[in-house]
Coordinates of C-alpha atoms and ligand atoms in Angstrom, one line a residue:
X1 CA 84.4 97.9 129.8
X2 CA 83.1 98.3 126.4
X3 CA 83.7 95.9 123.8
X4 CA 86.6 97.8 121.2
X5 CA 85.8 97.5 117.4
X6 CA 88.8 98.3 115.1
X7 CA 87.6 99.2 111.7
X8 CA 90.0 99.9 108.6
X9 CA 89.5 101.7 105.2
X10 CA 92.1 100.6 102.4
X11 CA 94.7 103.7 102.0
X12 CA 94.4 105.3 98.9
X13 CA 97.2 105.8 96.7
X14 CA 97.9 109.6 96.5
X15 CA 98.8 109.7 92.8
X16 CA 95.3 111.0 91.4
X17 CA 92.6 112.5 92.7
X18 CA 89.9 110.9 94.6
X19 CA 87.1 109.0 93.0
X20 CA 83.3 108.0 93.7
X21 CA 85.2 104.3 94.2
X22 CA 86.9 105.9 97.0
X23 CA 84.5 107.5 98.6
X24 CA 82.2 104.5 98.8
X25 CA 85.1 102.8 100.9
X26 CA 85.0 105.6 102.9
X27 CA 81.5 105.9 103.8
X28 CA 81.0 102.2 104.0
X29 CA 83.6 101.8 106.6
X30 CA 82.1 105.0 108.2
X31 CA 78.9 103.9 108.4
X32 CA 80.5 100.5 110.3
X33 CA 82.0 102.6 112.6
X34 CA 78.8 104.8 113.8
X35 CA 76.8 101.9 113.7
X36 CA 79.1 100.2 116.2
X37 CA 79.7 103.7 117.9
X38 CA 75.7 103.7 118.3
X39 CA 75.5 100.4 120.3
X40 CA 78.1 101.6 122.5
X41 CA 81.7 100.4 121.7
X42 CA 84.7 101.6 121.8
X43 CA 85.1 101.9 118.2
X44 CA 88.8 103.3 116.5
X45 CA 87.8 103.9 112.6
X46 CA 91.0 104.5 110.5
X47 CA 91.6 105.5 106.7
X48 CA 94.4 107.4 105.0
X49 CA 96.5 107.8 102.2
X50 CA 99.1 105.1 100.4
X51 CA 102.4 107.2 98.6
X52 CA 105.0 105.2 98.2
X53 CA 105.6 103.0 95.1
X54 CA 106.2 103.3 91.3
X55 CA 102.7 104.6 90.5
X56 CA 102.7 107.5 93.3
X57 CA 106.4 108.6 92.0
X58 CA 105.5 108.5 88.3
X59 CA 102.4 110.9 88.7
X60 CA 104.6 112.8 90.5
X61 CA 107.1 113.3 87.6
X62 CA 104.1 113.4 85.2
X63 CA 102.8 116.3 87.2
X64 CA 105.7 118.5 87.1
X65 CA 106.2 118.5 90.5
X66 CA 108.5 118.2 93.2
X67 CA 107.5 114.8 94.9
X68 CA 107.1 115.6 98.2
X69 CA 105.0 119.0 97.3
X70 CA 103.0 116.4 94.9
X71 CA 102.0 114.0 97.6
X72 CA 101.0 117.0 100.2
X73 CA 98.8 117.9 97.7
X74 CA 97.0 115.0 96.7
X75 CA 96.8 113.4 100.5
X76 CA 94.9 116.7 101.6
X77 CA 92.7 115.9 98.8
X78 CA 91.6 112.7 100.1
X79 CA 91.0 114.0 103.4
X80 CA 89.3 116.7 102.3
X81 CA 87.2 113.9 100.4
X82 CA 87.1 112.2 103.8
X83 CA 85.7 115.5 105.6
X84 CA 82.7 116.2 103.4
X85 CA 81.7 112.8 103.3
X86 CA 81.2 113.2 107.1
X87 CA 83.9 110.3 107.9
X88 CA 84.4 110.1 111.6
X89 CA 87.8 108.3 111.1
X90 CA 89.6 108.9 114.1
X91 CA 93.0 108.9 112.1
X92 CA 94.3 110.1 108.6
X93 CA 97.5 107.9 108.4
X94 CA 99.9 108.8 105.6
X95 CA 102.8 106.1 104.6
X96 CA 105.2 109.2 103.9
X97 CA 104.5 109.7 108.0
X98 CA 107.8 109.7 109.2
X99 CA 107.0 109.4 112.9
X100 CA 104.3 107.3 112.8
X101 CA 104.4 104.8 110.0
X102 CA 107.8 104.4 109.0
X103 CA 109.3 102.9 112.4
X104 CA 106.0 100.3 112.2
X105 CA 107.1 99.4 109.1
X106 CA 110.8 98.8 110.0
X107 CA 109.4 97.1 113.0
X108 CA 107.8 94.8 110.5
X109 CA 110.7 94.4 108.3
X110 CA 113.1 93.4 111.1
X111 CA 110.6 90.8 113.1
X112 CA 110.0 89.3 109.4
X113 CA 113.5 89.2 109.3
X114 CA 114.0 87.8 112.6
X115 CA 111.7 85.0 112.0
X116 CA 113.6 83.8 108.9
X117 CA 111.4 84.8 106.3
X118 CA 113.2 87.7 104.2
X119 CA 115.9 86.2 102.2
X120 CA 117.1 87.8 99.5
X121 CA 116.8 86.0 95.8
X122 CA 116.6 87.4 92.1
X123 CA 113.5 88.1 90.3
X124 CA 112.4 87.8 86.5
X125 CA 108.5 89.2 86.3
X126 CA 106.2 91.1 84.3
X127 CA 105.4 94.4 86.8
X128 CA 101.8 96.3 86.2
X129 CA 102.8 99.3 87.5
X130 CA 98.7 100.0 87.7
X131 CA 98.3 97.2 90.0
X132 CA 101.7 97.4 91.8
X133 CA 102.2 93.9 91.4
X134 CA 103.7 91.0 89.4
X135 CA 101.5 89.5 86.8
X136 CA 101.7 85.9 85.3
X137 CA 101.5 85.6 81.4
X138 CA 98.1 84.0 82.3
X139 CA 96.4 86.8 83.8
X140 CA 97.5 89.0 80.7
X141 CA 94.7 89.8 77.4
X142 CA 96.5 90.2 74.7
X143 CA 99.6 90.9 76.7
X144 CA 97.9 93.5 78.7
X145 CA 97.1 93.7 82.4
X146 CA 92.7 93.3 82.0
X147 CA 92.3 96.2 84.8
X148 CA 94.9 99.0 83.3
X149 CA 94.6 98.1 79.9
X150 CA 98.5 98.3 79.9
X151 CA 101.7 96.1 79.2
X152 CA 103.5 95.2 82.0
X153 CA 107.2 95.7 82.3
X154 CA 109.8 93.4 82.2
X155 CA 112.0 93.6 85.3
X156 CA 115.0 91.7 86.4
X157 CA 116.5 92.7 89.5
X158 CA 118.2 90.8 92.6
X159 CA 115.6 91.9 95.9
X160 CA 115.0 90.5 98.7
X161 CA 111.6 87.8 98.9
X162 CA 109.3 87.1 101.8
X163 CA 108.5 83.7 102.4
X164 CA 104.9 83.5 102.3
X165 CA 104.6 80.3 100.9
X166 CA 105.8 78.8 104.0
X167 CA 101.9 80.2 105.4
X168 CA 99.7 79.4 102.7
X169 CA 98.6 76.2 104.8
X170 CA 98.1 78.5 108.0
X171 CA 96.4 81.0 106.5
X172 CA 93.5 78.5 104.6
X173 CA 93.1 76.9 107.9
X174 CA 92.1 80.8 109.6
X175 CA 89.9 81.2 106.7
X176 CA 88.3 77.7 106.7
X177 CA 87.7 77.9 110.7
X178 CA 86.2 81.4 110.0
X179 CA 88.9 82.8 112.7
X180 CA 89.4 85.0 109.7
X181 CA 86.6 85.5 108.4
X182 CA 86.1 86.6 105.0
X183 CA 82.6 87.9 103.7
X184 CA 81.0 87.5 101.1
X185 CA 80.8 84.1 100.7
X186 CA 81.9 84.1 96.6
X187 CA 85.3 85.8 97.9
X188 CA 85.7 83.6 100.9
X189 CA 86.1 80.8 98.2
X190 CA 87.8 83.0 95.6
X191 CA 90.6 83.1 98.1
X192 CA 90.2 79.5 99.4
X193 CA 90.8 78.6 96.1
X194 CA 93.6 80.4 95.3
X195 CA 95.3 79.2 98.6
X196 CA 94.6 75.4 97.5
X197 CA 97.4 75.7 95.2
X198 CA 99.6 76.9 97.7
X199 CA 101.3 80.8 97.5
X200 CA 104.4 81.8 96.0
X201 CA 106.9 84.2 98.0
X202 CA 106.7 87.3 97.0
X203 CA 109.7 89.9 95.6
X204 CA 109.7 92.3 99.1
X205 CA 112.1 95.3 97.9
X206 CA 113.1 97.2 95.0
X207 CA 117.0 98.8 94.2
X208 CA 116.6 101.9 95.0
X209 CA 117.6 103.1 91.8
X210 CA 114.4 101.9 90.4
X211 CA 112.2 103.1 93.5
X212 CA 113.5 105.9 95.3
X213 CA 110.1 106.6 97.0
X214 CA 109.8 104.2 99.8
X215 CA 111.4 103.0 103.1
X216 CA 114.7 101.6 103.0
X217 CA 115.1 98.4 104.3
X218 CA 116.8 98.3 107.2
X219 CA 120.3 97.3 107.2
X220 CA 120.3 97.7 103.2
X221 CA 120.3 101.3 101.9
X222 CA 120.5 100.1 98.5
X223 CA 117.0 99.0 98.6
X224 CA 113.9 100.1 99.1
X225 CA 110.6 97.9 100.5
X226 CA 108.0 97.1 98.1
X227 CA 104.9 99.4 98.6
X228 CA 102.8 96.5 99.3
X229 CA 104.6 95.6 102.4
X230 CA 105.0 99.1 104.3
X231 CA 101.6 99.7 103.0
X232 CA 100.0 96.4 105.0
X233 CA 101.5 97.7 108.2
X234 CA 99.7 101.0 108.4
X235 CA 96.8 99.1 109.8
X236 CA 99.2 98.8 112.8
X237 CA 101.8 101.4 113.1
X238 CA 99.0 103.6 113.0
X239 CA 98.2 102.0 116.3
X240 CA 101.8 102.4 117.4
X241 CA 103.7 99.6 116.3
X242 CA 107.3 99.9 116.5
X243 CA 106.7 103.4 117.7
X244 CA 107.1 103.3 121.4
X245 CA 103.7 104.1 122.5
X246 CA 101.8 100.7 122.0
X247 CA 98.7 101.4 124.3
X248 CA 96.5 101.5 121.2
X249 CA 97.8 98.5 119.5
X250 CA 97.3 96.6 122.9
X251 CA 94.1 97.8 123.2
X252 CA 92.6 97.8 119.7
X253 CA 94.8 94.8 117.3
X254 CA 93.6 92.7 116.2
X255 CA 91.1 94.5 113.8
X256 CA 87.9 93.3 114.1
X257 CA 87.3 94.8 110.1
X258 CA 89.3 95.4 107.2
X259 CA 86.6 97.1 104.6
X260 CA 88.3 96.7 101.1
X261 CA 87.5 96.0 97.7
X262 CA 87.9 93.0 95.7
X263 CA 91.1 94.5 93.5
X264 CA 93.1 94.1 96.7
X265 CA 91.5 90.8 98.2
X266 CA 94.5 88.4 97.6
X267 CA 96.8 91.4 99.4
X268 CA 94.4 91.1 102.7
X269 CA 93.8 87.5 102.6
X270 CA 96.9 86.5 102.1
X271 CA 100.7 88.2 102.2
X272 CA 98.7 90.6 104.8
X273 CA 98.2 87.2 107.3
X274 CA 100.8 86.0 105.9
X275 CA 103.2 89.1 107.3
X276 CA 101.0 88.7 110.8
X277 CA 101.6 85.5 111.2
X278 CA 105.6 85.4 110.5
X279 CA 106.1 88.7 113.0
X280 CA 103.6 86.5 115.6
X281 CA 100.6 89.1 115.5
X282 CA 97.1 88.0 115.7
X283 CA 95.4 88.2 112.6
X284 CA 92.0 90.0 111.6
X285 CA 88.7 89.1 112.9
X286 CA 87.1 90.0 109.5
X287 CA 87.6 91.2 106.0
X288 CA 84.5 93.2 103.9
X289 CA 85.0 92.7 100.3
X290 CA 82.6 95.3 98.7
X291 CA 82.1 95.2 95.1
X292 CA 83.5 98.0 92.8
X293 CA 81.4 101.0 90.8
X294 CA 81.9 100.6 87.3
X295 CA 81.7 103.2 84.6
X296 CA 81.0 102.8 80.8
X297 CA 81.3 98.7 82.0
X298 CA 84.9 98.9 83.6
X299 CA 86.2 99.1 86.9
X300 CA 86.1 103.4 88.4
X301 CA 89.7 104.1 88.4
X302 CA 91.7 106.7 88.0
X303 CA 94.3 104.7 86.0
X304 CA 91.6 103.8 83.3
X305 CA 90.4 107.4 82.8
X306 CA 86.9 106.7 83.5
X307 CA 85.9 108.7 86.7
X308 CA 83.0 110.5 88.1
X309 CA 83.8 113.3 90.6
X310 CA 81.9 112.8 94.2
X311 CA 82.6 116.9 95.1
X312 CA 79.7 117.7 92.1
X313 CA 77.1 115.6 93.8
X314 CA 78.2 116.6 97.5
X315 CA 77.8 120.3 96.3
X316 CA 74.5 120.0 94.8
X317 CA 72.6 117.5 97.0
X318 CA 74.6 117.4 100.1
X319 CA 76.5 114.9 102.0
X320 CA 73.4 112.8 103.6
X321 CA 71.6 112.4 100.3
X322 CA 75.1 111.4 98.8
X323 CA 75.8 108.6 101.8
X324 CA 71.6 107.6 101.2
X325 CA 72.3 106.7 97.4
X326 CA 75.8 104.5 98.4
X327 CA 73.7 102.7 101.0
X328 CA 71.0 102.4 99.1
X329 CA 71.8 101.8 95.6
X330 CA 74.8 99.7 95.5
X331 CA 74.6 96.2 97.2
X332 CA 78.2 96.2 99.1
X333 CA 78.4 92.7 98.4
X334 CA 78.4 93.1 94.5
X335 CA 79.6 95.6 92.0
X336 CA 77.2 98.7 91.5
X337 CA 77.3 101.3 89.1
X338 CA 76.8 104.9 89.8
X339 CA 75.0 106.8 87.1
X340 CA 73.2 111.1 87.1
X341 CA 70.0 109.0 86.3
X342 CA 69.6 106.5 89.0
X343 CA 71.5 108.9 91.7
X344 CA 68.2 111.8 90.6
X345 CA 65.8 109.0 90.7
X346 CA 66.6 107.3 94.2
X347 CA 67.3 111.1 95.7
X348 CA 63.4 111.8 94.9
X349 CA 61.7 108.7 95.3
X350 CA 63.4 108.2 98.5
X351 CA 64.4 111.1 99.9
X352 CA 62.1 113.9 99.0
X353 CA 59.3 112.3 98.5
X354 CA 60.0 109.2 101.3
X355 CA 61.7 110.0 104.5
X356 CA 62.1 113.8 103.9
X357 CA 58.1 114.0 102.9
X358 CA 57.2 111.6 105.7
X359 CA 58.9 113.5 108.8
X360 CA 57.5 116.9 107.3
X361 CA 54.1 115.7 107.4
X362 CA 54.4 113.8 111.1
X363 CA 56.8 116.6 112.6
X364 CA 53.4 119.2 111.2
X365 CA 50.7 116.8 112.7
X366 CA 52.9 116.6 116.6
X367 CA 53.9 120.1 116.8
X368 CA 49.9 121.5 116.2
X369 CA 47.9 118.6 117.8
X370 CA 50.2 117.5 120.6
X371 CA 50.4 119.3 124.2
X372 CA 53.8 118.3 124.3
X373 CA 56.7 116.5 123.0
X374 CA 56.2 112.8 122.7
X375 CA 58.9 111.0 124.8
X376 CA 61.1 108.5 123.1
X377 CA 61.8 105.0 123.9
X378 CA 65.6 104.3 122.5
X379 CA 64.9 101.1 120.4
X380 CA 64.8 100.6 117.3
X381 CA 61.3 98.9 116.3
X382 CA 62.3 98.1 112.5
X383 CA 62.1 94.8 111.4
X384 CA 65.4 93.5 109.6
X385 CA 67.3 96.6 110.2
X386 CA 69.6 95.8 113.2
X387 CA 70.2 92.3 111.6
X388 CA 71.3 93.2 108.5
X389 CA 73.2 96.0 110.1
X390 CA 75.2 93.2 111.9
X391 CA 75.7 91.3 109.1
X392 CA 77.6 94.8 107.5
X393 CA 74.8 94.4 105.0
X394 CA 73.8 98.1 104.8
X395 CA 71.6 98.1 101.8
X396 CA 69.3 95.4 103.3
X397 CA 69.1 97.6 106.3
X398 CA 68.6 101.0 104.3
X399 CA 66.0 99.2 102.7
X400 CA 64.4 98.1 105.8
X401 CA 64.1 101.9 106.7
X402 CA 62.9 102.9 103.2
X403 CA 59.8 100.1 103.4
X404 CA 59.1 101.1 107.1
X405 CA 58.7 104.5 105.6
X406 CA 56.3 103.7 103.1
X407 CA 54.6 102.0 105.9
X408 CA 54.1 105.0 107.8
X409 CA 52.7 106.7 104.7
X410 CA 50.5 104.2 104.1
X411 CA 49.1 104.5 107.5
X412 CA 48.6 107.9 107.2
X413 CA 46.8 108.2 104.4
X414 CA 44.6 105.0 105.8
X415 CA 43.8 106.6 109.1
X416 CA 43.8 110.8 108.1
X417 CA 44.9 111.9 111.5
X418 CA 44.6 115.5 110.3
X419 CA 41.1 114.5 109.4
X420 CA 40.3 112.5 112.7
X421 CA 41.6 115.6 114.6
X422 CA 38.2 117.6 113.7
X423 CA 36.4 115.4 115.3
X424 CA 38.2 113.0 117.7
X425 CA 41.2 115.2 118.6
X426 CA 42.3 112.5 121.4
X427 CA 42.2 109.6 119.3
X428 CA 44.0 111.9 116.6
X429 CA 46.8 112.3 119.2
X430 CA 47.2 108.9 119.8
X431 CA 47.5 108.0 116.2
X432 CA 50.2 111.0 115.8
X433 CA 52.2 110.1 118.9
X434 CA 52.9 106.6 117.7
X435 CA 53.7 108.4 114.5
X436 CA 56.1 110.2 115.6
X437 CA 58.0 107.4 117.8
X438 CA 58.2 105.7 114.6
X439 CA 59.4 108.4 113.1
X440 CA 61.9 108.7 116.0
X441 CA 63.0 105.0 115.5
X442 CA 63.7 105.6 111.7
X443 CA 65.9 108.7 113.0
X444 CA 67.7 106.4 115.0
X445 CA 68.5 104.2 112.2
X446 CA 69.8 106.3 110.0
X447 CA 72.0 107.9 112.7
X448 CA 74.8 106.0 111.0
X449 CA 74.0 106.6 107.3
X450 CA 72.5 110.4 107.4
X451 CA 73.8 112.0 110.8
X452 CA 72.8 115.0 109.7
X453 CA 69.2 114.4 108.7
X454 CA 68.7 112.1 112.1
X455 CA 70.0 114.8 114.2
X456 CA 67.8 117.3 112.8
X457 CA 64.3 114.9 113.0
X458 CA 65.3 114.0 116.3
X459 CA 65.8 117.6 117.6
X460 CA 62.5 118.2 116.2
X461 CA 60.9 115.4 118.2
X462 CA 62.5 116.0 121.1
X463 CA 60.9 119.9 120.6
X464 CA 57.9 119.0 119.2
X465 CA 58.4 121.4 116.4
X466 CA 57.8 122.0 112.6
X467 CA 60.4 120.4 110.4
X468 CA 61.3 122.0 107.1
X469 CA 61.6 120.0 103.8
X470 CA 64.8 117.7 104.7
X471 CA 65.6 117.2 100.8
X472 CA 64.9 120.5 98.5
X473 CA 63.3 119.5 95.2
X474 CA 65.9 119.2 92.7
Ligands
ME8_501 O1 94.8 99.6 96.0 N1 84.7 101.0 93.1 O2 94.7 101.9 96.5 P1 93.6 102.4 95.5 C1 84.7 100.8 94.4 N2 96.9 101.7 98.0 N3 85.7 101.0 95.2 C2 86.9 101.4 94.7 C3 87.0 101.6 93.3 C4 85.8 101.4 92.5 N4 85.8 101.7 91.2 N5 88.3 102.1 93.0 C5 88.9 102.1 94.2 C6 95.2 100.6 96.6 N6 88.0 101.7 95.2 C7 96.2 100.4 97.7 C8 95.6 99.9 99.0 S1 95.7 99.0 101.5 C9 96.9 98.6 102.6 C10 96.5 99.6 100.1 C11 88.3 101.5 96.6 O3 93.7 103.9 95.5 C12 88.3 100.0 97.0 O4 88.0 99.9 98.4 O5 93.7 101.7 94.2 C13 89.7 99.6 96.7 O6 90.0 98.4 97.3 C14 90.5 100.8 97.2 O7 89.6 101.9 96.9 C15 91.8 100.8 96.6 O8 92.2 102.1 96.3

């Protein structure tokens, strides 16, 4: 049987439309997923869209619009998004999914429940609305939350709590034994240090006069669950928790990655095991913390005001050069920024004039010197790539590809082939052949970054045919 890999995006909240911040989640996990997909597992790669909460029902009101019609509309934006980034999720869950996610999440509540750990308390806090969270005075500038550039509300409400801080001790252990393993290494300790001074419980449920826009929770229909808590279980009741049908759950929990970006760390690392630990579930294998893209120096968000629109570049350089630059330009292990200049620049140095130039000239070479096509051995001969791959560290392995690249240039131009061919035609075939199964081996690696590019090289090797320019000049 194959080995399964379960691989997450965060869900998005529905209440603006989607950014280049969301779309790098996406086709980071996506790129995981064919890479896995590509060495044979049975891979189940799921994303989707996050609509309960304060935040989702304020846009709403903001907008003008009836809340349900609201959160239609901005969920089929994100798939949309999804779509012509070439995702190959194999679910788009949605939190306002009455079938699917809101018996997991009732599930949840009640086995919390069950185990003792939802008591019901009164709260004092400052709320970011932004952040859907309670802030401490501490974490404020000037009063203000740093990420939203907004002051928090006061709210004072009786709710029910989840004891978390009963696993704080649990959860460090996981993380220190690596059976939850948590990369980078700079957010492994951010967490491990947050843990050290133990975790407070955390306010579960809202009165539903303040939040009608969630799940009730069971047995209480005055309140409603706080967004962070049905919006943990997607991960499984999109695998059929507390639905019935738990053949995917059995098969594919626990998830062997969580892809998600540093603003939501201390949710995954902590009240998420937390939550899997008190309803007896196993926890992750893994959590990616990529960095975030920041514009004009501040976090991409569509709180802040500050976004750039990934439809314009899809539109006018396509959906492979698009994934190239993400994989390419921004390290996923630090914050990257995402600007017309660099994304122009890296689209022709490495694309039009790299790979694109380079499979031109070798598919021109095969399909006029070589008697037939040249026949492909499946591995991949690039040094670094598959490691780094491994490691979920994408740019080193892009970056493999692009220097292989050059390699291949360089070797043209150091043994002319279409020179040699004049006079020593079968030594001029032997240089192109191995040419090309390079070139065949860099289609093969970027399978999981430009599917649509590798396809079309490899269809050309596999014909021996002509290929036209892969990247238009721009
Ligand atoms: O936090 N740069 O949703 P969200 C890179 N609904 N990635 C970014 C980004 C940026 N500027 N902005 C957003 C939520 N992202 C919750 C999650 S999960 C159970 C619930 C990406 O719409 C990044 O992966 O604020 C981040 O963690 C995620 O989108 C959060 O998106």
């Amino acid at each position: 049987m194959p080995k399964k890999f379960y691989v997450t995006t965060p869900i998005f909240y529905a209440n603006a439309s989607p950014h280049m911040g969301h779309a790098y989640a996406i086709v980071l996990a996506d790129m995981i997923a064919r890479f896995h997909r590509e060495k044979g597992e049975d891979v189940y790669f799921l994303t989707g869209t996050d609509e309960h909460g304060i935040k989702n029902l304020r846009s709403s009101e903001n907008a003008g619009k009836d809340v349900i019609q609201f959160l239609d509309e901005q969920a089929e934006k994100f798939r949309a998004l999804a779509e012509s980034l070439g995702s190959s999720h194999d679910q788009f869950i949605r939190t306002t999914d009455k079938k699917i996610h809101y018996p997991g999440a009732t599930a949840m509540w009640e086995k919390l429940s069950t185990s003792g750990d939802i008591y019901k308390g009164e709260y004092e806090g400052l709320y970011c609305v932004g952040c859907e969270n309670f802030k401490m005075e501490k974490d404020l500038v000037d009063g203000k939350c740093q990420d939203h550039n907004t002051e928090p509300e006061r709210i004072r409400q009786e709710n029910y709590f989840f004891r978390l801080s009963k696993y704080a001790d649990c959860i460090k252990e996981a993380i220190e034994k690596g059976e939850l393993s948590v990369i980078p290494e700079s957010r492994k300790n951010e967490i491990l240090s947050m843990l050290e001074g133990g975790l407070e419980d955390v306010s579960f449920s809202r009165p539903v006069k303040d939040l009608p826009l969630g799940i009730p929770v069971p047995g209480d229909a005055t309140q409603t669950m706080y967004v962070w808590c049905d919006a943990l279980t997607n991960y499984i009741s999109a695998l059929g928790y507390g639905s019935g049908d738990d053949q995917n759950l059995k098969k594919f929990w626990p998830a062997d990655l969580h892809v998600i970006g540093k603003d939501i760390l201390r949710f995954h690392a902590a009240l998420w095991p937390g939550m899997l630990l008190s309803a007896g579930l196993a926890l992750p294998k893994e959590i990616l913390v990529h960095g975030l893209i920041m514009s004009d120096g501040r976090k991409m968000s569509k709180t802040i005001g500050n976004v750039i629109d990934p439809k314009d570049y899809l539109e006018t350089y396509g959906m492979d050069a698009f994934r190239f630059y993400l994989a390419h330009e921004i390290n996923p292990f630090e914050d990257g920024n995402f600007t017309d200049e660099k994304f122009k620049e890296a689209y022709n140095a490495y694309l039009v004039n790299g790979i694109g130039n380079l499979a031109s000239r070798i598919m021109k070479m095969a399909s006029s010197y070589l008697l037939e096509p040249v026949r492909i051995n499946e591995e991949i001969k690039i040094p670094g790539y598959l490691e780094a791959f491994e490691r979920h560290d994408i740019f080193s392995a892009i970056h493999a590809v692009s220097d292989f690249s050059a390699e291949l240039d360089r070797i043209i131009t150091e043994k002319t082939p279409f020179k040699l061919y004049k006079t020593d035609p079968e030594k001029a075939r032997e240089i192109v052949s191995e040419l090309v199964s390079s070139l065949a081996s860099i289609a093969r690696a970027i399978r999981p970054i430009m599917p649509t590019s590798a396809f079309v090289i490899e269809s050309a090797i596999k014909e021996n045919t002509a290929l036209p320019p892969l990247f238009p000049r721009k």
